[in-house]
PDB file of C-alpha atoms in Angstrom:
ATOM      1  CA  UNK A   1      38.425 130.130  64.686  1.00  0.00           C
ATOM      2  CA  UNK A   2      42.130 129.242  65.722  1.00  0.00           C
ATOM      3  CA  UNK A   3      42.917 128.470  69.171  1.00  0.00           C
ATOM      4  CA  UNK A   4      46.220 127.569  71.259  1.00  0.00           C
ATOM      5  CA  UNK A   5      46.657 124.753  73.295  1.00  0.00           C
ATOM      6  CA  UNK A   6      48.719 122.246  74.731  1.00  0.00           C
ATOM      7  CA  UNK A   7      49.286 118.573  74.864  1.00  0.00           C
ATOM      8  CA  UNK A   8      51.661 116.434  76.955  1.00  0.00           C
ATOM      9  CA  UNK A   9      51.765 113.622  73.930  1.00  0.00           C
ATOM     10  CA  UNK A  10      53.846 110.708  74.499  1.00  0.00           C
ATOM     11  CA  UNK A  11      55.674 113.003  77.225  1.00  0.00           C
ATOM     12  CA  UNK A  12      56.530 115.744  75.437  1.00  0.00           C
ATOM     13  CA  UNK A  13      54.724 119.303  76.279  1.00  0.00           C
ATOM     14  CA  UNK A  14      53.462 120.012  72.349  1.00  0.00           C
ATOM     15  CA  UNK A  15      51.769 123.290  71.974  1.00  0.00           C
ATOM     16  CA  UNK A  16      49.682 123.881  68.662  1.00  0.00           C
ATOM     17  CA  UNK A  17      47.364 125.955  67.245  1.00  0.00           C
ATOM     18  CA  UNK A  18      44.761 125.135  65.295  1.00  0.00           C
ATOM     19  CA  UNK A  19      40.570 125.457  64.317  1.00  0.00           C
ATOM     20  CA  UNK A  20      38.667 124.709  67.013  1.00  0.00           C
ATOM     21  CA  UNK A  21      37.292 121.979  65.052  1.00  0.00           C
ATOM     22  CA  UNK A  22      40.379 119.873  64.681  1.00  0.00           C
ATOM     23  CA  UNK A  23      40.065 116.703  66.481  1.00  0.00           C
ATOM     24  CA  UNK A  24      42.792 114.781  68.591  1.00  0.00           C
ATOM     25  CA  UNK A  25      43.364 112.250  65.768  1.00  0.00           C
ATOM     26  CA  UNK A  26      43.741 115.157  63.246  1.00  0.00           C
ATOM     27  CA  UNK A  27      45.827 117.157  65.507  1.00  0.00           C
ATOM     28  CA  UNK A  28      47.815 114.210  65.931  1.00  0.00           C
ATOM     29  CA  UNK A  29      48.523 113.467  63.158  1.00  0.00           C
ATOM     30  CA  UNK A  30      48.438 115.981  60.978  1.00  0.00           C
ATOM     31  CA  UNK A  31      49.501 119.075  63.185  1.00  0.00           C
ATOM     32  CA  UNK A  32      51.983 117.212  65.331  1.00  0.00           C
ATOM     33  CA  UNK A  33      53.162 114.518  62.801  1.00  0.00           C
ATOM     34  CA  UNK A  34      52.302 111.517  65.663  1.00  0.00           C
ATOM     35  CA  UNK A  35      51.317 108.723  63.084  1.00  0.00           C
ATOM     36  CA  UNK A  36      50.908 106.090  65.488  1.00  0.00           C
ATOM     37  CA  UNK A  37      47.297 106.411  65.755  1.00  0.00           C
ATOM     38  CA  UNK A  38      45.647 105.373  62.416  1.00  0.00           C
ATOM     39  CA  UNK A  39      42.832 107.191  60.547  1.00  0.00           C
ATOM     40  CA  UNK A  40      40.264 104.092  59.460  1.00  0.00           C
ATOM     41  CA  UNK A  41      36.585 105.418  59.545  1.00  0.00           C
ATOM     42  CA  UNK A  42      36.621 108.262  61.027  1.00  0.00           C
ATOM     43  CA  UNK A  43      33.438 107.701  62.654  1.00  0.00           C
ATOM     44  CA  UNK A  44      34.419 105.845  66.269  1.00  0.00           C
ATOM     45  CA  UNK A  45      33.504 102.511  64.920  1.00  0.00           C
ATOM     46  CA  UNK A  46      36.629 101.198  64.332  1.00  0.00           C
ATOM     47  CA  UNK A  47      39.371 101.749  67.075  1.00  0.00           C
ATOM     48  CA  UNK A  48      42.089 102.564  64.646  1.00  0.00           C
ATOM     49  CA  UNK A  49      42.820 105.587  66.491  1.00  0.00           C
ATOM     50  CA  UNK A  50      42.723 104.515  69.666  1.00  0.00           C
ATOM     51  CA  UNK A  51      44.808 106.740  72.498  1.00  0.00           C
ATOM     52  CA  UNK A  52      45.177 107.443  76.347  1.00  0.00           C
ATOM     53  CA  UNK A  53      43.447 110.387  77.408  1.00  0.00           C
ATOM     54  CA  UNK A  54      44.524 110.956  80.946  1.00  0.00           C
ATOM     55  CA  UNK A  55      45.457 106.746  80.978  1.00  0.00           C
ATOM     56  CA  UNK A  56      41.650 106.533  79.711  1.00  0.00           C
ATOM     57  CA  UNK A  57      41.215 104.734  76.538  1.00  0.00           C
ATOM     58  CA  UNK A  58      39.318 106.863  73.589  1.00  0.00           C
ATOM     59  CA  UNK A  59      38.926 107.062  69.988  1.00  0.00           C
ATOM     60  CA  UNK A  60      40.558 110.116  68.933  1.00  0.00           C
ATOM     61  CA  UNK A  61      38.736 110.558  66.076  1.00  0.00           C
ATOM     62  CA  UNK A  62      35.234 111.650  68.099  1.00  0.00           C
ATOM     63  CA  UNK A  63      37.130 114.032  70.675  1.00  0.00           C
ATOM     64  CA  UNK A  64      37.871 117.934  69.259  1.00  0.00           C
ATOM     65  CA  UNK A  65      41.393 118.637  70.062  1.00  0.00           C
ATOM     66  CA  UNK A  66      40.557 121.759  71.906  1.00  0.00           C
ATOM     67  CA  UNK A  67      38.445 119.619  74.939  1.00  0.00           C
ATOM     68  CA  UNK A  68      41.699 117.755  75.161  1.00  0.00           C
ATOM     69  CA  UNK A  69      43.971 121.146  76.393  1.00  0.00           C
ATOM     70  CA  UNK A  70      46.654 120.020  78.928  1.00  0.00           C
ATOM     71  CA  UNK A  71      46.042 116.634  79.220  1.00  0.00           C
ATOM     72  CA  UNK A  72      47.974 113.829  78.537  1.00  0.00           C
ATOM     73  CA  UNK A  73      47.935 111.892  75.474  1.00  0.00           C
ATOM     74  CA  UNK A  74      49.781 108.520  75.109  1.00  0.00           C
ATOM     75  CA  UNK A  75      49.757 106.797  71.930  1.00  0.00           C
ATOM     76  CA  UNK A  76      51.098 103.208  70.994  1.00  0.00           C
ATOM     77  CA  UNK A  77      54.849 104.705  70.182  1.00  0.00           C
ATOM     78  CA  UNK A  78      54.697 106.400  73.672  1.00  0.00           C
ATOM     79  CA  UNK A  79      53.673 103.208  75.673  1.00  0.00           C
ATOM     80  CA  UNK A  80      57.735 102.463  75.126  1.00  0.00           C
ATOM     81  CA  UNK A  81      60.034 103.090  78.280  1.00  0.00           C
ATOM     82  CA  UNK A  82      63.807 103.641  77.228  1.00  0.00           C
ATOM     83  CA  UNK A  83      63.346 102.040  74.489  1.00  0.00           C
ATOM     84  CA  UNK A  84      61.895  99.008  76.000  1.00  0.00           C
ATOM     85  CA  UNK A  85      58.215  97.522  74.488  1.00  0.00           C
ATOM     86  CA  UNK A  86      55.491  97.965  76.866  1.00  0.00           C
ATOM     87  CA  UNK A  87      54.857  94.228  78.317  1.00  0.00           C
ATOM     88  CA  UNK A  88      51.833  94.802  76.596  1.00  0.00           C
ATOM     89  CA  UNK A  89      53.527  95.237  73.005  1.00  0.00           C
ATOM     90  CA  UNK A  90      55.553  92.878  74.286  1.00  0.00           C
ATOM     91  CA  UNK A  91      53.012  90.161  74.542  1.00  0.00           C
ATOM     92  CA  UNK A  92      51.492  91.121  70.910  1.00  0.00           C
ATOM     93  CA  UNK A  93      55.146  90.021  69.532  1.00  0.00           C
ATOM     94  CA  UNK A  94      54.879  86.772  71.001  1.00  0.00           C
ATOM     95  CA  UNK A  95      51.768  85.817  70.507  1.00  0.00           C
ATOM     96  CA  UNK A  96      51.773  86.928  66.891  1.00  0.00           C
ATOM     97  CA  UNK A  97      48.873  88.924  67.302  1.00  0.00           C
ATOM     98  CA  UNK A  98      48.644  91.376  64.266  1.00  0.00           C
ATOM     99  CA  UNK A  99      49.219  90.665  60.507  1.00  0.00           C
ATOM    100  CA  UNK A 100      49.184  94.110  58.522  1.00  0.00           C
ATOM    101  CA  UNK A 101      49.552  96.159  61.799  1.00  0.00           C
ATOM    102  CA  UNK A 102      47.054  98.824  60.499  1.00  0.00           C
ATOM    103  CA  UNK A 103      44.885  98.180  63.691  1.00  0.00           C
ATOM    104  CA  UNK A 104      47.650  97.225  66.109  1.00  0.00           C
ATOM    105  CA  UNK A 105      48.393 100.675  67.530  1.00  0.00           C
ATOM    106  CA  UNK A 106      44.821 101.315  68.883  1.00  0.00           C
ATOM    107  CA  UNK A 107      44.386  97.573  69.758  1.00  0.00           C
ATOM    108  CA  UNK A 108      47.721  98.163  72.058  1.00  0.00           C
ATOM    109  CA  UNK A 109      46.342 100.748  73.503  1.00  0.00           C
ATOM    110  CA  UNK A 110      42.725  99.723  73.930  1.00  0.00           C
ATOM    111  CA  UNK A 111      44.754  96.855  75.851  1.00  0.00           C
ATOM    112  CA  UNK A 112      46.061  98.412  77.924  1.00  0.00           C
ATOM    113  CA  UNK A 113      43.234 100.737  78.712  1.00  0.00           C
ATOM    114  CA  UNK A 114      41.194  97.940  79.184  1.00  0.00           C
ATOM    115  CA  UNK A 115      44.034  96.061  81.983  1.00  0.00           C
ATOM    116  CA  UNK A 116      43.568  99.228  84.005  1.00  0.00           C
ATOM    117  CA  UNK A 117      40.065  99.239  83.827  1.00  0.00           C
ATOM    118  CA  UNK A 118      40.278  95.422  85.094  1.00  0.00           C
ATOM    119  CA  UNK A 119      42.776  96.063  87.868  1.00  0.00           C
ATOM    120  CA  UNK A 120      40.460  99.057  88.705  1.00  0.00           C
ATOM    121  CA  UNK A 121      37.759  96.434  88.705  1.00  0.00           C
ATOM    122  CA  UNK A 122      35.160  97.692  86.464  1.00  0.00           C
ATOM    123  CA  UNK A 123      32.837  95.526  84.870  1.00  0.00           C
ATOM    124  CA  UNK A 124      31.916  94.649  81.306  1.00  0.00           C
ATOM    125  CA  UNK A 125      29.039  94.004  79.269  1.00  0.00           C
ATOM    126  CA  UNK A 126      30.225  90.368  79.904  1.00  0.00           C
ATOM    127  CA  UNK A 127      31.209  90.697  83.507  1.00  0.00           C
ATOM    128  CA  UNK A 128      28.967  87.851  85.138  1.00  0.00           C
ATOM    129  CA  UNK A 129      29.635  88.680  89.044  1.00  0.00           C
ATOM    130  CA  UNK A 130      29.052  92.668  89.666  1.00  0.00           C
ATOM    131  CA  UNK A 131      30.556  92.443  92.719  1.00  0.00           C
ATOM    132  CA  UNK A 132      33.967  90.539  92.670  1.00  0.00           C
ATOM    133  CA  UNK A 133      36.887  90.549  90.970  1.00  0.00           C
ATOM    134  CA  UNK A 134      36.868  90.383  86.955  1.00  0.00           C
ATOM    135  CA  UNK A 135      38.063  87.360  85.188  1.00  0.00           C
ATOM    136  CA  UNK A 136      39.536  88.012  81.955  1.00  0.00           C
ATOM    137  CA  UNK A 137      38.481  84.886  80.291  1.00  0.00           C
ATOM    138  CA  UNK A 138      37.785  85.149  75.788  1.00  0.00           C
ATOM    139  CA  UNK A 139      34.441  86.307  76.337  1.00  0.00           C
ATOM    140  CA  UNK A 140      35.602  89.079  78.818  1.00  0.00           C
ATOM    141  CA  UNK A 141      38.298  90.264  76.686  1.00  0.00           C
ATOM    142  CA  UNK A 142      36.472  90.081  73.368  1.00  0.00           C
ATOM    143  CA  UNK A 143      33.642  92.505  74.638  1.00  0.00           C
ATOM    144  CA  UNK A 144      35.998  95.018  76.130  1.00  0.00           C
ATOM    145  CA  UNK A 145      37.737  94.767  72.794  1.00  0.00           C
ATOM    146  CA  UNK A 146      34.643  94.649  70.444  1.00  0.00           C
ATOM    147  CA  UNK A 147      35.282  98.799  69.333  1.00  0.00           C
ATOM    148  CA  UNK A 148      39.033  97.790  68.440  1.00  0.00           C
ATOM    149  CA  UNK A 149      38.372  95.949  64.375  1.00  0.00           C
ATOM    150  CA  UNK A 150      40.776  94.101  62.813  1.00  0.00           C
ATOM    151  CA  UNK A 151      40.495  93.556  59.422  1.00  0.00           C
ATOM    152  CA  UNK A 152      42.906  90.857  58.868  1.00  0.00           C
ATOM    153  CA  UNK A 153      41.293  88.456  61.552  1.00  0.00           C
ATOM    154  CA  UNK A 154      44.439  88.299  64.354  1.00  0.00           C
ATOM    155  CA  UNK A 155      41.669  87.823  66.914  1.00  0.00           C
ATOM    156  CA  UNK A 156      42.575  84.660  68.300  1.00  0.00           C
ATOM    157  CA  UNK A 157      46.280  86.018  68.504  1.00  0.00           C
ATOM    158  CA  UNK A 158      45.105  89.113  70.748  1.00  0.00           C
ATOM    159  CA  UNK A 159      43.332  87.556  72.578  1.00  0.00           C
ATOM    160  CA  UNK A 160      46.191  85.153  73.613  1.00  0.00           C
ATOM    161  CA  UNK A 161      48.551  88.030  73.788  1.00  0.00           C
ATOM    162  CA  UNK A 162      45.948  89.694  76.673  1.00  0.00           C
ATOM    163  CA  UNK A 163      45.513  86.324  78.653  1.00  0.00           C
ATOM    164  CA  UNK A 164      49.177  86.120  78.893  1.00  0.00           C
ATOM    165  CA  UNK A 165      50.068  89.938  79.990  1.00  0.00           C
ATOM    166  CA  UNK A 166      46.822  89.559  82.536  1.00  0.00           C
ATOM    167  CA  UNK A 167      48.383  86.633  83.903  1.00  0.00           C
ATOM    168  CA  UNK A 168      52.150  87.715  84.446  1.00  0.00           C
TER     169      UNK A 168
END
């Protein structure tokens, strides 16, 4: 069954129809022709395909496009203001932190994701003190992290990138 919805993506109103059980990353990609998010397992595992849902990080490979009608999608290409990296890209240039760039997308946006959920003060896995502030220190960052996989091992290089946009 076909149904019609809409998607703010990257700030663009983009209506589309299509089966019901399309998901975001297919609609995405293959409906809208937004390649920024990257199909790796399919499965969630991964983080290739990582978005902002409503300035939420998913994986838009476990979310049917139909759930997603009228919200707000914001890939790695639409993190860009006037042409301008997001500090956060920014910080991935400088610090080197990708090699083939197949992950880098979702990792960008998991990033980013994952500063909001810090400034919003929500704990980790790792998060020792419930009650304060977070401290992003490698442990912190590499659990909130641990869904985005790279294969080429730029680890060390992300998680520089991340202590340096937390701390400007």
């Amino acid at each position: 069954m076909d149904a019609r919805i809409t998607l703010r993506v990257d700030g663009r109103v983009r209506p589309v129809a299509l089966d019901t059980r399309t998901t975001l990353l297919d609609a995405l990609r293959d409906h809208l022709s937004v390649t920024s998010p990257k199909k790796g397992c399919d499965h969630g595992q991964c983080g290739a395909c990582t978005v902002l849902l409503d300035g939420r990080r998913v994986v838009s490979c476990l979310i049917l496009a139909v759930a997603c009608d009228g919200a707000e999608v914001t890939t790695a290409q639409g993190l860009a203001e006037e042409g301008e990296p997001h500090p956060v890209q920014r910080a991935f240039l400088e610090e080197d932190a990708f090699q083939c760039g197949f992950c880098t997308p979702g990792q960008v946006c998991s990033a980013v994701g994952m500063l909001e959920e810090v400034k919003a003060g929500h704990p980790s896995d790792a998060t020792d003190d419930l009650t304060g502030p977070v401290t992003l220190d490698d442990e912190e960052i590499r659990e909130r992290l641990s869904g985005n996989l790279c294969r080429c091992g730029a680890y060390v290089n992300i998680v520089a990138a991340l202590h340096e946009e937390a701390e400007s």
